């Protein structure tokens, strides 16, 4: 499609794939989680005598479910733990090199990082199961997420602008791929819940000239979306509606609802609530699109997603989920999951049809 003069195109693709940049950026979490496991939780020592089931190991570590999944998924993805028939055990690599006191133990070497700020912060977050910035006394509020009663950075103009524009750095690379991966031939109205800048909607609107869209988000975030809809030349087909996706009625009439990088911000009960609300708002035959990253169904990798999961865990109340976990949420809401279509930067789109 030709871009009109002075109109940005959300369909232009980057010449190179930026995925390695995202992988290196998230790589710090490998060091933080490995060091935390060795030097703060004695994880490898605890498994020296034999395997434990997930719940017993979680209780021994004194971790809640979400941090335990994030930590153990990353260690499995690093090839240090394995899970067979629900029993978590050491791999040969971990047994030889990370059990304290073994002839080739290098745990003390890893422990050199035990008191570094990143590791200490990760240990605190794992123990408290609270996102950065969300507690009383912390500045700013939680990034990317808002629910009633939460201190959220998305409610103040400057921080909402900062975090929303930061996400556009990924979205502008990925949006053209989403627009290609999803057929909107029969769709009339797209509802982009938590749409941020709206770039994914803008790409779908530019690709599908008969489509209309609603971007639903917090009021401060929609100030950026407003600016962007003008720049992308889609303001006449893109409505902006503010509200709380957990509490307010979702705008009516959409035959496709997009949750792009939304569910990974929330713990499972909130995810299910949101999927249920979206499913209820769709007509028969309507589609809910989950655009996100996907862990393996066995929750043992891939490593870049396991490390991204640690990042999501740090900033939000969520983590990365597997395709199986998302399919279960869709099915619980009465939607039929379709195969995952890849987009870019480890993302893919999973549709649930009503
Ligand atoms: C991680 S961003 C995703 C933005 C965009 N969909 C993307 O893929 O880049 C999460 C978005 O959800 C919005 N959000 C968080 N909590 C919300 C709530 N309770 N109601 C409406 N929007 C919310 C945030 O303001 C933010 O724009």
CSV table of C-alpha atoms in Angstrom, one decimal, residues 27-153:
chain,number,residue,atom,x,y,z
A,27,UNK,CA,19.9,-11.4,29.1
A,28,UNK,CA,20.6,-9.8,32.5
A,29,UNK,CA,17.7,-11.9,34.0
A,30,UNK,CA,19.7,-15.1,33.3
A,31,UNK,CA,22.4,-13.9,35.6
A,32,UNK,CA,20.0,-12.6,38.2
A,33,UNK,CA,17.9,-15.8,38.4
A,34,UNK,CA,20.9,-18.2,38.3
A,35,UNK,CA,22.7,-16.3,41.0
A,36,UNK,CA,19.5,-16.0,43.1
A,37,UNK,CA,19.0,-19.8,42.8
A,38,UNK,CA,22.6,-20.6,43.8
A,39,UNK,CA,23.3,-18.0,46.4
A,40,UNK,CA,20.0,-17.0,47.9
A,41,UNK,CA,17.7,-20.0,47.6
A,42,UNK,CA,20.1,-22.9,47.8
A,43,UNK,CA,18.0,-24.5,45.1
A,44,UNK,CA,20.6,-27.0,43.8
A,45,UNK,CA,21.5,-28.1,47.3
A,46,UNK,CA,17.8,-28.7,48.1
A,47,UNK,CA,17.5,-31.1,45.1
A,48,UNK,CA,20.8,-32.9,45.9
A,49,UNK,CA,19.0,-35.8,47.6
A,50,UNK,CA,16.5,-36.4,44.8
A,51,UNK,CA,13.5,-34.9,42.9
A,52,UNK,CA,10.6,-32.9,44.4
A,53,UNK,CA,7.2,-32.2,42.9
A,54,UNK,CA,6.6,-28.5,41.9
A,55,UNK,CA,4.5,-27.7,45.0
A,56,UNK,CA,6.9,-29.2,47.5
A,57,UNK,CA,9.8,-27.4,45.9
A,58,UNK,CA,7.9,-24.2,45.8
A,59,UNK,CA,7.1,-24.5,49.5
A,60,UNK,CA,10.6,-25.4,50.4
A,61,UNK,CA,11.8,-22.2,48.6
A,62,UNK,CA,9.0,-20.2,50.3
A,63,UNK,CA,7.8,-18.8,47.0
A,64,UNK,CA,4.4,-18.1,45.7
A,65,UNK,CA,3.2,-19.8,42.5
A,66,UNK,CA,4.1,-17.1,40.0
A,67,UNK,CA,7.7,-16.4,41.1
A,68,UNK,CA,8.3,-20.2,41.4
A,69,UNK,CA,7.1,-20.7,37.8
A,70,UNK,CA,9.3,-17.9,36.6
A,71,UNK,CA,12.4,-19.1,38.4
A,72,UNK,CA,12.0,-22.8,37.6
A,73,UNK,CA,11.1,-22.2,33.9
A,74,UNK,CA,14.3,-20.2,33.4
A,75,UNK,CA,16.5,-22.8,35.1
A,76,UNK,CA,14.9,-25.6,33.0
A,77,UNK,CA,15.5,-23.5,29.9
A,78,UNK,CA,19.2,-23.1,31.0
A,79,UNK,CA,19.5,-26.9,31.1
A,80,UNK,CA,19.9,-27.0,34.9
A,81,UNK,CA,16.6,-28.5,36.0
A,82,UNK,CA,14.4,-31.0,34.4
A,83,UNK,CA,10.8,-32.1,35.1
A,84,UNK,CA,9.6,-35.6,34.4
A,85,UNK,CA,6.1,-36.9,35.5
A,86,UNK,CA,5.7,-33.8,37.7
A,87,UNK,CA,9.0,-34.3,39.5
A,88,UNK,CA,11.7,-31.6,39.3
A,89,UNK,CA,15.3,-32.8,39.5
A,90,UNK,CA,18.8,-31.7,38.7
A,91,UNK,CA,20.3,-32.3,35.3
A,92,UNK,CA,23.8,-33.8,35.1
A,93,UNK,CA,25.2,-30.3,34.5
A,94,UNK,CA,23.7,-28.9,37.6
A,95,UNK,CA,24.5,-32.0,39.7
A,96,UNK,CA,28.1,-31.8,38.8
A,97,UNK,CA,28.7,-28.1,39.0
A,98,UNK,CA,26.1,-26.4,41.2
A,99,UNK,CA,25.6,-28.7,44.2
A,100,UNK,CA,27.6,-27.2,47.1
A,101,UNK,CA,30.7,-29.2,48.0
A,102,UNK,CA,31.0,-31.3,44.8
A,103,UNK,CA,34.4,-31.8,43.3
A,104,UNK,CA,33.6,-29.6,40.3
A,105,UNK,CA,31.2,-27.2,42.1
A,106,UNK,CA,31.3,-23.6,40.7
A,107,UNK,CA,28.5,-22.2,42.9
A,108,UNK,CA,30.9,-19.9,44.8
A,109,UNK,CA,32.0,-18.4,41.5
A,110,UNK,CA,28.4,-17.7,40.5
A,111,UNK,CA,27.9,-16.4,44.1
A,112,UNK,CA,30.4,-13.6,43.4
A,113,UNK,CA,27.4,-11.7,42.0
A,114,UNK,CA,25.2,-12.4,45.0
A,115,UNK,CA,25.2,-8.9,46.4
A,116,UNK,CA,24.9,-7.0,43.1
A,117,UNK,CA,21.9,-4.6,42.9
A,118,UNK,CA,20.2,-6.5,40.1
A,119,UNK,CA,20.4,-9.9,41.9
A,120,UNK,CA,19.2,-8.3,45.2
A,121,UNK,CA,16.3,-6.7,43.5
A,122,UNK,CA,15.3,-9.9,41.8
A,123,UNK,CA,15.5,-11.8,45.1
A,124,UNK,CA,13.3,-9.2,46.7
A,125,UNK,CA,10.7,-9.4,43.9
A,126,UNK,CA,10.7,-13.2,44.0
A,127,UNK,CA,10.2,-13.3,47.7
A,128,UNK,CA,7.5,-10.6,47.7
A,129,UNK,CA,5.7,-11.4,44.4
A,130,UNK,CA,5.2,-7.6,43.9
A,131,UNK,CA,6.1,-5.6,40.7
A,132,UNK,CA,8.6,-2.8,40.8
A,133,UNK,CA,7.2,0.6,41.8
A,134,UNK,CA,3.9,-0.7,43.0
A,135,UNK,CA,4.4,-0.6,46.8
A,136,UNK,CA,3.9,2.3,49.1
A,137,UNK,CA,7.1,4.3,49.5
A,138,UNK,CA,8.3,3.4,46.0
A,139,UNK,CA,8.3,6.1,43.4
A,140,UNK,CA,6.2,6.2,40.2
A,141,UNK,CA,3.8,3.3,40.4
A,142,UNK,CA,3.8,0.0,38.4
A,143,UNK,CA,4.6,0.3,34.7
A,144,UNK,CA,2.1,-0.8,32.0
A,145,UNK,CA,-0.7,-2.0,34.4
A,146,UNK,CA,-3.7,-0.5,36.1
A,147,UNK,CA,-6.4,-1.9,38.2
A,148,UNK,CA,-8.5,-0.3,40.9
A,149,UNK,CA,-6.5,0.3,44.1
A,150,UNK,CA,-3.1,-0.1,42.4
A,151,UNK,CA,-0.4,2.6,42.2
A,152,UNK,CA,0.1,2.8,38.5
A,153,UNK,CA,2.5,4.8,36.3
